[in-house]
């Protein structure tokens, strides 16, 4: 992977917990420089030593939540999403029997939580919102299924992809 690409590419695990039929989301630590406090999937930037972007996502899952790659199965790539800040996110849909045991890295993750797939897969739970950046207005997306949390942008767009999939098996 060339230097320019690796600087912009990141990968996330879109993790379904089988036991609760829920999607696993995290809230980023408020101490982080980039996107503090935002809701996202476990993941991060590609690093030298990652054999590919899927392994980037698995490495980050281990670093952020202490979940070993051996517990994750049924990996499927989803459509790539671009962020307003220029990052290119490569999402991988995967399953896990149960989230626990997990170990949060408090430097990166403030909280981990579940949101029911029945809510995630309802198109009515998404709305398009305007976002202004550097004097320009862009169309973004917000997930409404978590009324006490602001889930938007690339995370919400990736979640919206799940509406088109049969996730019952």
Short mmCIF file of C-alpha atoms in Angstrom, two decimals:
data_model
loop_
_atom_site.label_atom_id
_atom_site.label_comp_id
_atom_site.label_asym_id
_atom_site.label_seq_id
_atom_site.Cartn_x
_atom_site.Cartn_y
_atom_site.Cartn_z
CA UNK A 1 0.00 0.00 0.00
CA UNK A 2 1.51 3.35 -0.97
CA UNK A 3 2.14 6.08 1.62
CA UNK A 4 -0.60 8.42 0.38
CA UNK A 5 -3.18 5.66 0.39
CA UNK A 6 -2.19 4.38 3.82
CA UNK A 7 -2.47 7.88 5.28
CA UNK A 8 -6.12 8.13 4.22
CA UNK A 9 -7.33 4.52 4.47
CA UNK A 10 -8.91 3.07 7.56
CA UNK A 11 -10.94 -0.05 8.27
CA UNK A 12 -13.74 -0.84 10.70
CA UNK A 13 -15.48 -3.96 11.97
CA UNK A 14 -19.27 -3.71 11.76
CA UNK A 15 -19.88 -6.29 14.47
CA UNK A 16 -23.16 -8.13 15.03
CA UNK A 17 -23.58 -9.83 18.40
CA UNK A 18 -25.54 -13.04 17.74
CA UNK A 19 -26.76 -13.55 21.33
CA UNK A 20 -28.60 -10.20 21.42
CA UNK A 21 -29.18 -9.65 17.68
CA UNK A 22 -27.53 -6.26 18.11
CA UNK A 23 -24.98 -4.10 16.38
CA UNK A 24 -21.95 -3.16 18.49
CA UNK A 25 -20.96 0.51 18.54
CA UNK A 26 -18.38 2.44 20.52
CA UNK A 27 -18.06 6.00 21.71
CA UNK A 28 -14.59 7.40 21.17
CA UNK A 29 -12.72 8.76 24.15
CA UNK A 30 -13.17 12.49 24.72
CA UNK A 31 -9.35 12.72 25.06
CA UNK A 32 -8.69 11.83 21.43
CA UNK A 33 -7.46 14.45 18.97
CA UNK A 34 -9.65 13.30 16.05
CA UNK A 35 -13.41 12.87 16.41
CA UNK A 36 -13.48 12.90 20.26
CA UNK A 37 -16.68 11.53 21.77
CA UNK A 38 -18.13 10.44 18.43
CA UNK A 39 -20.02 7.18 17.96
CA UNK A 40 -18.27 4.75 15.64
CA UNK A 41 -17.32 1.17 14.92
CA UNK A 42 -14.12 -0.40 16.24
CA UNK A 43 -11.41 0.41 13.72
CA UNK A 44 -8.71 2.78 12.63
CA UNK A 45 -5.96 3.62 10.18
CA UNK A 46 -3.90 1.15 8.23
CA UNK A 47 -0.38 0.69 9.65
CA UNK A 48 2.78 -0.86 8.29
CA UNK A 49 2.64 -4.49 9.35
CA UNK A 50 -1.07 -4.88 8.57
CA UNK A 51 -1.25 -7.42 5.74
CA UNK A 52 -4.45 -5.81 4.41
CA UNK A 53 -7.28 -3.56 5.53
CA UNK A 54 -9.30 -6.43 7.01
CA UNK A 55 -6.35 -7.17 9.30
CA UNK A 56 -6.21 -3.47 10.16
CA UNK A 57 -9.81 -3.75 11.38
CA UNK A 58 -9.04 -6.91 13.38
CA UNK A 59 -5.96 -5.31 14.96
CA UNK A 60 -8.01 -2.29 15.99
CA UNK A 61 -10.78 -4.54 17.38
CA UNK A 62 -8.16 -6.17 19.60
CA UNK A 63 -6.58 -2.85 20.63
CA UNK A 64 -9.88 -1.09 21.37
CA UNK A 65 -12.06 -3.88 22.80
CA UNK A 66 -9.68 -6.75 23.55
CA UNK A 67 -11.57 -9.05 21.19
CA UNK A 68 -9.39 -11.69 19.54
CA UNK A 69 -9.78 -12.28 15.79
CA UNK A 70 -10.55 -15.95 16.47
CA UNK A 71 -13.91 -14.98 18.00
CA UNK A 72 -15.08 -13.17 14.84
CA UNK A 73 -16.61 -14.97 11.84
CA UNK A 74 -18.69 -14.52 8.64
CA UNK A 75 -16.62 -11.57 7.44
CA UNK A 76 -18.08 -9.69 4.48
CA UNK A 77 -16.79 -6.44 2.97
CA UNK A 78 -19.33 -3.60 2.74
CA UNK A 79 -19.26 -0.58 0.44
CA UNK A 80 -16.43 1.87 1.10
CA UNK A 81 -17.45 5.21 2.65
CA UNK A 82 -15.62 8.53 2.47
CA UNK A 83 -15.68 11.06 5.29
CA UNK A 84 -15.90 14.84 5.12
CA UNK A 85 -12.37 14.91 6.53
CA UNK A 86 -10.99 12.90 3.59
CA UNK A 87 -10.66 9.46 5.13
CA UNK A 88 -11.63 6.36 3.18
CA UNK A 89 -13.32 3.80 5.42
CA UNK A 90 -13.32 0.13 4.46
CA UNK A 91 -16.06 -1.57 6.55
CA UNK A 92 -16.21 -5.31 7.19
CA UNK A 93 -19.42 -6.91 8.44
CA UNK A 94 -18.68 -9.67 10.94
CA UNK A 95 -20.40 -11.68 13.64
CA UNK A 96 -19.52 -12.68 17.17
CA UNK A 97 -21.47 -15.00 19.48
CA UNK A 98 -21.25 -12.60 22.42
CA UNK A 99 -19.41 -9.35 23.06
CA UNK A 100 -18.21 -10.45 26.48
CA UNK A 101 -15.56 -10.85 27.55
CA UNK A 102 -14.21 -7.58 26.24
CA UNK A 103 -11.67 -5.10 27.62
CA UNK A 104 -11.98 -1.42 26.71
CA UNK A 105 -8.88 0.64 26.03
CA UNK A 106 -9.91 3.76 27.98
CA UNK A 107 -7.45 5.89 25.99
CA UNK A 108 -9.42 5.19 22.80
CA UNK A 109 -12.91 4.07 23.86
CA UNK A 110 -15.21 5.75 26.39
CA UNK A 111 -18.04 3.23 26.05
CA UNK A 112 -19.26 0.21 24.09
CA UNK A 113 -22.97 -0.38 23.57
CA UNK A 114 -25.49 -2.43 21.61
CA UNK A 115 -28.24 -1.18 19.33
CA UNK A 116 -30.88 -3.70 18.17
CA UNK A 117 -30.63 -4.89 14.57
CA UNK A 118 -34.40 -4.49 14.33
CA UNK A 119 -33.87 -0.73 14.73
CA UNK A 120 -30.70 -0.53 12.63
CA UNK A 121 -32.44 -2.18 9.68
CA UNK A 122 -35.44 0.20 9.64
CA UNK A 123 -34.95 2.79 6.90
CA UNK A 124 -37.30 5.14 8.80
CA UNK A 125 -34.58 5.45 11.47
CA UNK A 126 -32.34 7.46 9.13
CA UNK A 127 -32.55 11.06 8.01
CA UNK A 128 -30.39 13.16 5.75
CA UNK A 129 -28.94 16.27 7.37
CA UNK A 130 -26.94 19.24 6.06
CA UNK A 131 -23.40 19.62 7.41
CA UNK A 132 -21.30 22.73 6.80
CA UNK A 133 -17.54 22.46 6.35
CA UNK A 134 -15.31 25.37 5.29
CA UNK A 135 -18.25 27.33 3.91
CA UNK A 136 -19.64 24.43 1.89
CA UNK A 137 -22.78 22.48 2.75
CA UNK A 138 -22.72 18.70 2.37
CA UNK A 139 -25.45 16.11 2.73
CA UNK A 140 -24.83 13.67 5.57
CA UNK A 141 -26.87 11.03 7.35
CA UNK A 142 -28.07 10.61 10.93
CA UNK A 143 -29.31 7.45 12.67
CA UNK A 144 -32.35 8.14 14.87
CA UNK A 145 -32.62 4.75 16.61
CA UNK A 146 -30.45 5.91 19.55
CA UNK A 147 -32.28 9.06 20.74
CA UNK A 148 -29.76 9.76 23.53
CA UNK A 149 -26.75 9.56 21.19
CA UNK A 150 -25.79 11.45 18.03
CA UNK A 151 -24.89 8.79 15.46
CA UNK A 152 -24.14 10.37 12.09
CA UNK A 153 -21.83 10.64 9.10
CA UNK A 154 -19.92 7.63 7.82
CA UNK A 155 -21.04 5.51 10.79
CA UNK A 156 -24.72 6.14 10.01
CA UNK A 157 -24.15 5.60 6.28
CA UNK A 158 -22.46 2.26 6.96
CA UNK A 159 -25.34 1.30 9.26
CA UNK A 160 -27.79 2.26 6.53
CA UNK A 161 -26.12 -0.28 4.21
CA UNK A 162 -27.36 -3.01 6.57
CA UNK A 163 -30.99 -2.19 5.68
CA UNK A 164 -30.47 -3.85 2.29
CA UNK A 165 -29.04 -7.08 3.74
CA UNK A 166 -30.76 -10.14 5.19
CA UNK A 167 -29.12 -10.30 8.61
CA UNK A 168 -31.41 -12.94 10.13
CA UNK A 169 -29.00 -15.85 9.66
#
